PDB file of C-alpha atoms in Angstrom:
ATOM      1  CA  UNK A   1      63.851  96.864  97.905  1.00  0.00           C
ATOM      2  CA  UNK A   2      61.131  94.492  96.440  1.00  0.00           C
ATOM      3  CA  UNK A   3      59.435  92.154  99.297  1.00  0.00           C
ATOM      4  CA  UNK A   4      60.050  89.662  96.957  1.00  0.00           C
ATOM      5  CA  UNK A   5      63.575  90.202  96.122  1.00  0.00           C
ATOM      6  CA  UNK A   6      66.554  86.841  96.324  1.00  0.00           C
ATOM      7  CA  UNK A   7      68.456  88.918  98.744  1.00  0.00           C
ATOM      8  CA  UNK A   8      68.124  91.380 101.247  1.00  0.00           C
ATOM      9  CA  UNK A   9      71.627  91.778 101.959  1.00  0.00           C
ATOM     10  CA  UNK A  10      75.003  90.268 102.083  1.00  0.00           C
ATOM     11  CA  UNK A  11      77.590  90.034 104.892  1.00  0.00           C
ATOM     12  CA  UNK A  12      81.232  89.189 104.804  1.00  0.00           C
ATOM     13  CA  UNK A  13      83.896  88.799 107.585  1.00  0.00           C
ATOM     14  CA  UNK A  14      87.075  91.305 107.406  1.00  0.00           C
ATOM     15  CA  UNK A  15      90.615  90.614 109.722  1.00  0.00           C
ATOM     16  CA  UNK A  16      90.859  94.843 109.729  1.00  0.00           C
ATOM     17  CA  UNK A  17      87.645  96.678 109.488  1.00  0.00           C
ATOM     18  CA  UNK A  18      89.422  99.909 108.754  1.00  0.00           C
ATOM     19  CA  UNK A  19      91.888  99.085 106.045  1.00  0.00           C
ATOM     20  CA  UNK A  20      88.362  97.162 104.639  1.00  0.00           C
ATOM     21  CA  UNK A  21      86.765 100.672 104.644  1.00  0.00           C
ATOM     22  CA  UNK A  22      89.147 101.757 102.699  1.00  0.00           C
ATOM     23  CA  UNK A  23      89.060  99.641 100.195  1.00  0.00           C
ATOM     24  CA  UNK A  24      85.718  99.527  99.545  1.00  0.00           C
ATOM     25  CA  UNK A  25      84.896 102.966  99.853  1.00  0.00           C
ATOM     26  CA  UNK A  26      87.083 103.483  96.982  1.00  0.00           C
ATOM     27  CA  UNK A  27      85.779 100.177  94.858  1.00  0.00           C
ATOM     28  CA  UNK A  28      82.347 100.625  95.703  1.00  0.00           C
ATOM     29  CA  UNK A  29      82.199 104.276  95.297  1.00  0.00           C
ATOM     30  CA  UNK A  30      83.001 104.217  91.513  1.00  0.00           C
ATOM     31  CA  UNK A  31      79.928 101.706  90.886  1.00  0.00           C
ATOM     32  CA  UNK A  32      77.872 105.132  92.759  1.00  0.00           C
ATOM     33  CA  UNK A  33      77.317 103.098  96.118  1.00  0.00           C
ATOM     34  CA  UNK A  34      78.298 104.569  99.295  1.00  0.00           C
ATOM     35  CA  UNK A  35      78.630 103.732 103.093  1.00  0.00           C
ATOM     36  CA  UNK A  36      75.565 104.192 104.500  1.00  0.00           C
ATOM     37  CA  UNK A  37      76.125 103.082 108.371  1.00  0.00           C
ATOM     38  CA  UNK A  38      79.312 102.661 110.089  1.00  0.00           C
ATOM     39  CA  UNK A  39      80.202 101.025 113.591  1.00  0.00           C
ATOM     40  CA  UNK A  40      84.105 101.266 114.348  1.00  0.00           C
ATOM     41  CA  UNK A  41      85.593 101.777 117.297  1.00  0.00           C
ATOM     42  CA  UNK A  42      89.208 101.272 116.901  1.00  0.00           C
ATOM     43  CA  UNK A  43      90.633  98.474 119.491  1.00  0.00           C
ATOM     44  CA  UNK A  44      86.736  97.209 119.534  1.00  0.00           C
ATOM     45  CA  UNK A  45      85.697  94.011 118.629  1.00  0.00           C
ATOM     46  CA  UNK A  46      82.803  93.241 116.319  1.00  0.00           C
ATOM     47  CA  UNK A  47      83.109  96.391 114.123  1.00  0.00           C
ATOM     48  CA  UNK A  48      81.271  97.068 111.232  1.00  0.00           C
ATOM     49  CA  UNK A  49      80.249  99.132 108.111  1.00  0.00           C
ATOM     50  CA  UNK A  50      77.882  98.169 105.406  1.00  0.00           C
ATOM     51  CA  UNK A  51      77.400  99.942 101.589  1.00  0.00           C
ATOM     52  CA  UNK A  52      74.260 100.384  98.870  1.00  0.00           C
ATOM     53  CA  UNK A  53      72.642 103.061  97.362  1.00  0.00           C
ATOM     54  CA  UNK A  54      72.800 106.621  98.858  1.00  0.00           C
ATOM     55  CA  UNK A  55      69.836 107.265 101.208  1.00  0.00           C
ATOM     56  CA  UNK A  56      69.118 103.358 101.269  1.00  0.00           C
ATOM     57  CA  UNK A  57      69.594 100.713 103.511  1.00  0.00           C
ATOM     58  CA  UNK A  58      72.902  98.589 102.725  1.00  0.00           C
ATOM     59  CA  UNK A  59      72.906  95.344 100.554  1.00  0.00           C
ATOM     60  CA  UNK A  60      76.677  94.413 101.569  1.00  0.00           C
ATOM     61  CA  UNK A  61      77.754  94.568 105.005  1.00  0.00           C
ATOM     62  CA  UNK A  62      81.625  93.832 106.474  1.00  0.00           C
ATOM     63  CA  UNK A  63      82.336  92.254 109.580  1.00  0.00           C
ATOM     64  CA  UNK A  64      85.168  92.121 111.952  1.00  0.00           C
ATOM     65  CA  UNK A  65      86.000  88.659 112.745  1.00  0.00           C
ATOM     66  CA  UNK A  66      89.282  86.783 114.328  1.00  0.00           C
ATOM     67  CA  UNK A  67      89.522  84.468 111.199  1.00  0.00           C
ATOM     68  CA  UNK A  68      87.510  85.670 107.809  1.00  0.00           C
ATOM     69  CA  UNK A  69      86.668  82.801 105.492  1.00  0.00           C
ATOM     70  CA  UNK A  70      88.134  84.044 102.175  1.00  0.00           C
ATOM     71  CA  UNK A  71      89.953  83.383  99.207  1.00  0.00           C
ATOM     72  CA  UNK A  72      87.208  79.918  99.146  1.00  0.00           C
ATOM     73  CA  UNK A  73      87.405  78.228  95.390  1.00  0.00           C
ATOM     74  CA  UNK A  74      84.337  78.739  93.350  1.00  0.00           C
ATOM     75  CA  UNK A  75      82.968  81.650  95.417  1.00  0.00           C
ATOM     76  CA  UNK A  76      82.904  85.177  94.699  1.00  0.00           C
ATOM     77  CA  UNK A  77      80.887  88.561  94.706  1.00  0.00           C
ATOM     78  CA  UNK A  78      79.634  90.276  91.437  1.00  0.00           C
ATOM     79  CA  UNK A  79      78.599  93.906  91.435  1.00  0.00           C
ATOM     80  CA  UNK A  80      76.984  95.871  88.388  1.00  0.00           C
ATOM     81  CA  UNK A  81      78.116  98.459  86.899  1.00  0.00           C
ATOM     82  CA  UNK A  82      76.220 101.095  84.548  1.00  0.00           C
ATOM     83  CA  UNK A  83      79.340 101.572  82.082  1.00  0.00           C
ATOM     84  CA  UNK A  84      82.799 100.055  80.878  1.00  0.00           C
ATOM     85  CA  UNK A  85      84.783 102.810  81.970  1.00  0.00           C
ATOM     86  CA  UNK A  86      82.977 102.060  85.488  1.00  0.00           C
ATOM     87  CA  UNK A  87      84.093  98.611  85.256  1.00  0.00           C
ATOM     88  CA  UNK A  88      87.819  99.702  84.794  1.00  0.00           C
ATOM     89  CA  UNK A  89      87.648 102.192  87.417  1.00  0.00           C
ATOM     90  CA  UNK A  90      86.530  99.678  90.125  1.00  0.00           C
ATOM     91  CA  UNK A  91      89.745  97.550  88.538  1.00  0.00           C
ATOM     92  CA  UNK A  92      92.403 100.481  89.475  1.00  0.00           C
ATOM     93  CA  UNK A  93      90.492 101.485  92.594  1.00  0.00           C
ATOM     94  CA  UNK A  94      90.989  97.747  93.675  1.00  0.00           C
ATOM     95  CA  UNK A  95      94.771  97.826  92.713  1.00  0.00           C
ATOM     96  CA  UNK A  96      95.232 101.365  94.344  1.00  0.00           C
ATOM     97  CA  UNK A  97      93.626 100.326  97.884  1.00  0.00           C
ATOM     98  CA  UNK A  98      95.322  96.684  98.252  1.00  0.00           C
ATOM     99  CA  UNK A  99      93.289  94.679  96.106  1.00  0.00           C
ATOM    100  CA  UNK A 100      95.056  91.938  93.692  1.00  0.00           C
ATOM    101  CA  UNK A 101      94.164  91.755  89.907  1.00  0.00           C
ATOM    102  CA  UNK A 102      92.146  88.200  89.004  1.00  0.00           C
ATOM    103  CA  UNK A 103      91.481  89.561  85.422  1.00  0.00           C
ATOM    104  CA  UNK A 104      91.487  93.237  83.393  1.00  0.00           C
ATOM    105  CA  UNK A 105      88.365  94.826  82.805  1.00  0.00           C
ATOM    106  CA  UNK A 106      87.702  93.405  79.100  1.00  0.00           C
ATOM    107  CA  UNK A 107      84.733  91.349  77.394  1.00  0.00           C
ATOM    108  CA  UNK A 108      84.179  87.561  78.432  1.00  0.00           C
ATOM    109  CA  UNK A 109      82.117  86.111  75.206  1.00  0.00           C
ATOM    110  CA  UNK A 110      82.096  82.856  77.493  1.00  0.00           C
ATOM    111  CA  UNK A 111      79.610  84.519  80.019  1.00  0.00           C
ATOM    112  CA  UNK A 112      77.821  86.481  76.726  1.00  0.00           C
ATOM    113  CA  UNK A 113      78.785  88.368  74.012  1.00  0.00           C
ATOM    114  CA  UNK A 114      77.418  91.655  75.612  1.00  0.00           C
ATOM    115  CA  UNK A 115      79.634  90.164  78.813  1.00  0.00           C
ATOM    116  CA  UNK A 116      82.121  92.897  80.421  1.00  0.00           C
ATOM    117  CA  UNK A 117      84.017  92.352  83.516  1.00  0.00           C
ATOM    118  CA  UNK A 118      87.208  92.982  85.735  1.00  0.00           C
ATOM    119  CA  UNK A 119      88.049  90.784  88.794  1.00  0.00           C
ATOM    120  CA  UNK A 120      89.958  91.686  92.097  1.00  0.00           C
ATOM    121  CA  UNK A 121      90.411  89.679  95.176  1.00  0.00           C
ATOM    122  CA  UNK A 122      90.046  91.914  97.956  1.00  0.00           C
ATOM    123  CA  UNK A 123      92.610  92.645 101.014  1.00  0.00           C
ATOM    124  CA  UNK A 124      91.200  89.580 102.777  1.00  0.00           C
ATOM    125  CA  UNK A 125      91.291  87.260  99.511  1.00  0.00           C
ATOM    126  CA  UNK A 126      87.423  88.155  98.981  1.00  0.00           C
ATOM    127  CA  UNK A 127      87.216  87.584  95.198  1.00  0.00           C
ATOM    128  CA  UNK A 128      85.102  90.417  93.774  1.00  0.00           C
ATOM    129  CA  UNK A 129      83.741  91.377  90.084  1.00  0.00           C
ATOM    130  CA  UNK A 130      82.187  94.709  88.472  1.00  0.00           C
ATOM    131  CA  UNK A 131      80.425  93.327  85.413  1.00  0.00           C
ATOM    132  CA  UNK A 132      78.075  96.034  82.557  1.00  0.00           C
ATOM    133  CA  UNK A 133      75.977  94.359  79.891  1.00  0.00           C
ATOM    134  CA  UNK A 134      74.906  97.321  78.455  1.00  0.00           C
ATOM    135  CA  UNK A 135      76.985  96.887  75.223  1.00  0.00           C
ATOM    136  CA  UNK A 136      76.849  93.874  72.697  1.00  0.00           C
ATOM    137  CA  UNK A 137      80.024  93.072  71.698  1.00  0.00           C
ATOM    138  CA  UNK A 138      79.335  92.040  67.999  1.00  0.00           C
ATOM    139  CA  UNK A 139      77.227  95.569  67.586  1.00  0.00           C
ATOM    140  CA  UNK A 140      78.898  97.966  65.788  1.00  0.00           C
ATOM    141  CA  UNK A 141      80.990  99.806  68.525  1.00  0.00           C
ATOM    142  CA  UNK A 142      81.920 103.604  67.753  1.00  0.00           C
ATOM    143  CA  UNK A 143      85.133 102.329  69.754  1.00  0.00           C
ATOM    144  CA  UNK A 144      86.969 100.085  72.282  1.00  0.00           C
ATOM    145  CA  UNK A 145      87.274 100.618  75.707  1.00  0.00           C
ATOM    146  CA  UNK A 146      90.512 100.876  77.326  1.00  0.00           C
ATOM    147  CA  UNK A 147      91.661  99.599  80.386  1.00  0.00           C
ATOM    148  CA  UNK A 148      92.908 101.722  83.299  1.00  0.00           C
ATOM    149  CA  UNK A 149      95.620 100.602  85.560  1.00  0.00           C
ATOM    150  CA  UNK A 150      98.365 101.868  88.219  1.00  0.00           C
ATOM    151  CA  UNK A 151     101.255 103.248  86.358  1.00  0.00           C
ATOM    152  CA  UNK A 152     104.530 101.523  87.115  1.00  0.00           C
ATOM    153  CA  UNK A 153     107.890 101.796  86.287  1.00  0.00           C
ATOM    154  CA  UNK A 154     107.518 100.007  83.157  1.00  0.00           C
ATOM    155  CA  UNK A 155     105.177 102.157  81.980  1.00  0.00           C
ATOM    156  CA  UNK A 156     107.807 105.430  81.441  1.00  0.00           C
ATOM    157  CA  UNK A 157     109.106 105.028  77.827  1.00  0.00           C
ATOM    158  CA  UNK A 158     105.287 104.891  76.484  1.00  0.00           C
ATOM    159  CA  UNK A 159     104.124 107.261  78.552  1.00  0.00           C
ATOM    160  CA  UNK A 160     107.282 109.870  77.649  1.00  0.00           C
ATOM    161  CA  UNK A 161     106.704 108.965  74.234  1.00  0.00           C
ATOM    162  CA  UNK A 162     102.655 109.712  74.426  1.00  0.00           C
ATOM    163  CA  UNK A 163     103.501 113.152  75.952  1.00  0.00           C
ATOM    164  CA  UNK A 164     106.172 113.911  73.238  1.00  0.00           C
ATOM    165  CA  UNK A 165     103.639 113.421  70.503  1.00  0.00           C
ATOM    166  CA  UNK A 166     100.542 115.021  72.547  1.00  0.00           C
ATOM    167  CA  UNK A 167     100.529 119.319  71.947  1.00  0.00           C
ATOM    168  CA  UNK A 168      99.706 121.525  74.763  1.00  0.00           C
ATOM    169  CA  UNK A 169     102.279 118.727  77.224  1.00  0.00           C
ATOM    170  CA  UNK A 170     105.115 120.290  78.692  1.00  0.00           C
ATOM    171  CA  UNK A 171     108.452 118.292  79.722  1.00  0.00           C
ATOM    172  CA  UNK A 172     110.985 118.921  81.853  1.00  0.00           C
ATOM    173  CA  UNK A 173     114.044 117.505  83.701  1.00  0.00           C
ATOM    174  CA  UNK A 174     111.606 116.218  86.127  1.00  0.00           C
ATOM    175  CA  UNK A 175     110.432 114.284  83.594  1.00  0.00           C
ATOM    176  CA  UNK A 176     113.741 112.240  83.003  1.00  0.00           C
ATOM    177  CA  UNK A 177     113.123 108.761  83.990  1.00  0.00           C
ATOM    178  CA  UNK A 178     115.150 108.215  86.503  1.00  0.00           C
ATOM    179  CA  UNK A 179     112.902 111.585  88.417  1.00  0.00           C
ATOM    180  CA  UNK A 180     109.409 109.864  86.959  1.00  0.00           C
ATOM    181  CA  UNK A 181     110.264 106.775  88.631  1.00  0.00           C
ATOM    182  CA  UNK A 182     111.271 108.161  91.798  1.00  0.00           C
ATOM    183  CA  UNK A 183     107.891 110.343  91.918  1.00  0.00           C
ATOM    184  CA  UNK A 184     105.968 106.491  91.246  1.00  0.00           C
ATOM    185  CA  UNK A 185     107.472 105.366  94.128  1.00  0.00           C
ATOM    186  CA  UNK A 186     107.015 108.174  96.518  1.00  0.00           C
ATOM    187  CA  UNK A 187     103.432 108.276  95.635  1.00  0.00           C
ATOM    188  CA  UNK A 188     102.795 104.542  95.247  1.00  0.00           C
ATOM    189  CA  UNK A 189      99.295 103.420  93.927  1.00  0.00           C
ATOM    190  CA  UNK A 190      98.084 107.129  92.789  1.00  0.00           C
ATOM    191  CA  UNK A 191      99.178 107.326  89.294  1.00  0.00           C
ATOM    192  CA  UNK A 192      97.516 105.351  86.476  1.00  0.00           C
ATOM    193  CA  UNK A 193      97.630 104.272  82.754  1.00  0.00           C
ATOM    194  CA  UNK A 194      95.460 103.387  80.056  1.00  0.00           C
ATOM    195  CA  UNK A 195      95.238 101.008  77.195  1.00  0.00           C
ATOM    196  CA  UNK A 196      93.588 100.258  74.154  1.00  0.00           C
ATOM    197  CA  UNK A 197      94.988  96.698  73.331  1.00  0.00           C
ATOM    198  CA  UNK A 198      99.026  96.897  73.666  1.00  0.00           C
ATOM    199  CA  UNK A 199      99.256 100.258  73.143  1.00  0.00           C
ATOM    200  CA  UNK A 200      99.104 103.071  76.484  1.00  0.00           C
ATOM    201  CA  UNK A 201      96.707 105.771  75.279  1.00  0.00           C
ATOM    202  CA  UNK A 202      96.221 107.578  78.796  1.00  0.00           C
ATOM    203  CA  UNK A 203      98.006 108.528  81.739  1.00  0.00           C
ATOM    204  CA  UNK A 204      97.860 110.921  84.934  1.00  0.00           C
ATOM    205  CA  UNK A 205     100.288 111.225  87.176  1.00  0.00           C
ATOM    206  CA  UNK A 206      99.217 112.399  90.983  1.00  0.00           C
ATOM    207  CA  UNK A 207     101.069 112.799  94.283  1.00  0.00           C
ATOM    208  CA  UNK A 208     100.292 114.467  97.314  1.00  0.00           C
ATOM    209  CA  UNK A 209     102.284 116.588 100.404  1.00  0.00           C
ATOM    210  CA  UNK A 210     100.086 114.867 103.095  1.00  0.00           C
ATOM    211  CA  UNK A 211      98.233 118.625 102.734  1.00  0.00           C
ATOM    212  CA  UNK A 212      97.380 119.143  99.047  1.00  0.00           C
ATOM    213  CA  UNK A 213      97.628 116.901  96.171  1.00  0.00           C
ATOM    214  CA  UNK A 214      99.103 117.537  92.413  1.00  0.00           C
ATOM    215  CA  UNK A 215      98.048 116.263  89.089  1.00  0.00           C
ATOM    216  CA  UNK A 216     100.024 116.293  85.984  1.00  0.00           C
ATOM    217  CA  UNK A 217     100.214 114.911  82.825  1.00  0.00           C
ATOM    218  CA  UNK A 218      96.733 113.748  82.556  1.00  0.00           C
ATOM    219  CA  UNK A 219      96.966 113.234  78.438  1.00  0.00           C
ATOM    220  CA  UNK A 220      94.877 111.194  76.263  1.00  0.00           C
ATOM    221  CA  UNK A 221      96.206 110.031  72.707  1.00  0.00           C
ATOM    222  CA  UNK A 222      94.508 111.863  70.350  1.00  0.00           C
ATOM    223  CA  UNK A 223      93.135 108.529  69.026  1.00  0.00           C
ATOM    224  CA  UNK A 224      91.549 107.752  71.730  1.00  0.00           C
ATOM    225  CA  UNK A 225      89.855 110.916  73.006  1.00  0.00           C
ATOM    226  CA  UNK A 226      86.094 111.581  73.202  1.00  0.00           C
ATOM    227  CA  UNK A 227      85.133 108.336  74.854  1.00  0.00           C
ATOM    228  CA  UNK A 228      85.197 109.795  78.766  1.00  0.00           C
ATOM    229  CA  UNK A 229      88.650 107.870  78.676  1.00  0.00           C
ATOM    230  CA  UNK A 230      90.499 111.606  80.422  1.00  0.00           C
ATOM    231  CA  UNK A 231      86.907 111.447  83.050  1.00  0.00           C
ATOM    232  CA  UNK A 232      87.892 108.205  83.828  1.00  0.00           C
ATOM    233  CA  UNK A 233      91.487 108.822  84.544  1.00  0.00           C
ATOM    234  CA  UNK A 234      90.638 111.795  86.180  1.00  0.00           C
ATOM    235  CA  UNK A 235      88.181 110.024  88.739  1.00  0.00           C
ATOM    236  CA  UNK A 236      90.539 107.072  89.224  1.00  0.00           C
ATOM    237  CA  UNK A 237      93.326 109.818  90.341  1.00  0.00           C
ATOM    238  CA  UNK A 238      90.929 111.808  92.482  1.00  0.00           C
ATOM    239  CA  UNK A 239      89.780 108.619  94.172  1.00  0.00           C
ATOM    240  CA  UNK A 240      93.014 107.295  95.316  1.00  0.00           C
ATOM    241  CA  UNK A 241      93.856 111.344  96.358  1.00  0.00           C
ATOM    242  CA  UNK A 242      91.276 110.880  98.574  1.00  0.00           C
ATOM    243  CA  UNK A 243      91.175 107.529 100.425  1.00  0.00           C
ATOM    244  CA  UNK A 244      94.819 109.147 101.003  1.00  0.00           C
ATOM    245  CA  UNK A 245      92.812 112.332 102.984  1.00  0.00           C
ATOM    246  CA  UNK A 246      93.709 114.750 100.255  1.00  0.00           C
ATOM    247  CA  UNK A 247      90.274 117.211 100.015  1.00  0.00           C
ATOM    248  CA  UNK A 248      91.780 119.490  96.848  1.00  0.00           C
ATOM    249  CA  UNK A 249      94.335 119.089  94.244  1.00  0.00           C
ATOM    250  CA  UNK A 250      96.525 121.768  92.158  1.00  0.00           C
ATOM    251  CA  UNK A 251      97.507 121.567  88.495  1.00  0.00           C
ATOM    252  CA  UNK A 252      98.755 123.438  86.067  1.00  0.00           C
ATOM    253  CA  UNK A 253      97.359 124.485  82.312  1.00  0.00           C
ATOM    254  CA  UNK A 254      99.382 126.320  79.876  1.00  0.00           C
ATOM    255  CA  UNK A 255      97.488 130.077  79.099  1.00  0.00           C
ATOM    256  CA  UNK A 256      97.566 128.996  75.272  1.00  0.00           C
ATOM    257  CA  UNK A 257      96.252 125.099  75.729  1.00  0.00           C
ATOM    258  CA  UNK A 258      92.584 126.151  75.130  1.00  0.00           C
ATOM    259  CA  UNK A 259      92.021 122.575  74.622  1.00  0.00           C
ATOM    260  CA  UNK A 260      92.940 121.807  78.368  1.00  0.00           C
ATOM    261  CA  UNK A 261      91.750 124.573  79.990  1.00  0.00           C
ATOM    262  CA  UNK A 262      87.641 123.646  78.880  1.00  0.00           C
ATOM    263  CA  UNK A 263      88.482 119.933  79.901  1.00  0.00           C
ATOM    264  CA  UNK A 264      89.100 121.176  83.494  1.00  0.00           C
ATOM    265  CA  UNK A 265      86.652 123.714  83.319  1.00  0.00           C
ATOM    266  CA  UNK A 266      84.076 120.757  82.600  1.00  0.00           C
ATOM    267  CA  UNK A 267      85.368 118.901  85.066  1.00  0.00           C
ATOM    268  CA  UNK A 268      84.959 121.933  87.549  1.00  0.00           C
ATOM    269  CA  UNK A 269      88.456 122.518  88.604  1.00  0.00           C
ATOM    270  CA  UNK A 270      87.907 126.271  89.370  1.00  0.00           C
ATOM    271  CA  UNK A 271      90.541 129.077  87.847  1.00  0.00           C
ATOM    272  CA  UNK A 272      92.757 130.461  91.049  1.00  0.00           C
ATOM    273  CA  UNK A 273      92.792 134.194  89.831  1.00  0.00           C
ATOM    274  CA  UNK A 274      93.784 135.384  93.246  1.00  0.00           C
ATOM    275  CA  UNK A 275      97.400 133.538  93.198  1.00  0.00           C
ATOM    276  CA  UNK A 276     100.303 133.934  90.702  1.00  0.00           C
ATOM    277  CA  UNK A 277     102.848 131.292  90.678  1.00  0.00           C
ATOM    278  CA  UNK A 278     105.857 131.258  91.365  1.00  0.00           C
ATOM    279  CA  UNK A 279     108.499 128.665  90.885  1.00  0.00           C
ATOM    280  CA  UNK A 280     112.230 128.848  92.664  1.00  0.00           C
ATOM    281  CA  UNK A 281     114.869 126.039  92.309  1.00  0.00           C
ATOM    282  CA  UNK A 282     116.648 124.249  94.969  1.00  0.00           C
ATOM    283  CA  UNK A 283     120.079 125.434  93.600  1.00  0.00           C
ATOM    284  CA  UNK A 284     119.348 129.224  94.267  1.00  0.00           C
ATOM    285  CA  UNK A 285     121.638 131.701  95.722  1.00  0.00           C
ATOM    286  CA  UNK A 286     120.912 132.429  99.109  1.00  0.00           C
ATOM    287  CA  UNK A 287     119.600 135.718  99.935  1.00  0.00           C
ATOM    288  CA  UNK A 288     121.981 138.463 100.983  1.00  0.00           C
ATOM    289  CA  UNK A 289     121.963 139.412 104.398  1.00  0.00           C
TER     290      UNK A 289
END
């Protein structure tokens, strides 16, 4: 850090230093900043962590205190970020760890027209930003961003109706509604959507056995592909998998969905050749004997 820099380092007071770790490891970690010291000792008081750059010294440090001043009119925290898609993955990271939406990731021509941002207000009513101005608005733009967010219930009949139209999707009966919804809601906070305006042109759907996790459905419209929009997904899914202490996930590519398989293989997911699976229902016949 510059001698000469305005700050050194910022510190804010938490009620639960834990559940703050949490949340900002997830938030934080999308922007590519990282915990770099930690001091908890559960039942202790005066616990604390602090984040910046990998190998550096921290620039925001959290504080457990008896009564954190938060939620204070006027004040908040703004945080860069390198890309858009970075901006609306610290938006569903936020929403997936606790955090409460103050504003979608989207541009704000009153701050500039090259002006992108997303606000959350943290689990202690910290309000926080992510803001890139890498992009001017009024340049020609080879496309918009979308905007990533937890899937919900009333998300189903566009997202059924995006995997109907998208090749290489498969749909079963656990893909009625009434199973989707119950999967949401077993698995709250670890599935996500995107948009493009009104219209949902992303989704992945993850869930977890407390030992392994599963993705499906990760799909991108095919008007909206080629803009990092299924990386983006993909990193929002495997962040929440993890906060949740899930360390590797399972999926499943059809053999003829050449497409799909070289997305994963980009994204490293690594071919099981060893296994061959094998799927039983819950209505089969017993055994004999």
């Amino acid at each position: 850090m510059a001698a000469d820099a305005m700050f050194h380092h910022l510190s804010l007071g938490v009620a639960d230093v834990e559940r703050s770790a949490r949340f900002y490891d997830a938030v934080l970690g999308v922007l590519g900043h990282t915990r770099v010291w930690s001091d908890i000792r559960p039942g202790e008081t005066e616990q604390a962590i602090g984040y910046g750059p990998a190998g550096g010294g921290d620039l925001l440090a959290l504080k457990q205190v008896a009564r954190p001043a938060a939620d204070i009119p006027g004040q908040h925290i703004a945080f860069g970020a390198a890309t858009h898609e970075r901006v609306a993955a610290f938006h569903a990271a936020a929403l997936a760890h606790g955090g409460r939406d103050n504003g979608a990731p989207g541009w704000r021509p009153d701050y500039g027209d090259d002006y992108y941002a997303a606000f959350v207000v943290d689990p202690d009513g910290h309000r926080l930003e992510a803001v890139c101005k890498a992009i001017d608005r009024l340049a020609p733009q080879p496309a918009h961003v979308a905007a990533i967010t937890t899937f919900d219930a009333r998300h189903l009949d566009a997202a059924l109706a995006l995997w109907r139209d998208t090749p290489g999707v498969g749909l079963s009966d656990a893909d009625r509604p009434e199973a989707l919804a119950a999967f949401v809601r077993r698995n709250p906070g670890l599935s996500f959507v995107a948009f493009d305006g009104p219209a949902l042109v992303g989704t992945i759907l993850c869930g977890h056995d407390g030992r392994r996790g599963l993705i499906h459905h990760l799909t991108v419209a095919a008007t909206a592909r080629r803009r990092g929009l299924g990386r983006a997904l993909l990193h929002a899914g495997l962040q929440a998998l993890a906060t949740e202490g899930i360390g590797k996930c399972h999926l499943l590519v059809f053999a003829d969905n050449a497409e799909g398989q070289a997305f994963w293989r980009r994204m490293q997911a690594v071919e099981r050749q060893e296994l061959k699976l094998l799927s039983i229902a819950t209505t089969a016949p017993a055994a004999p004997g």
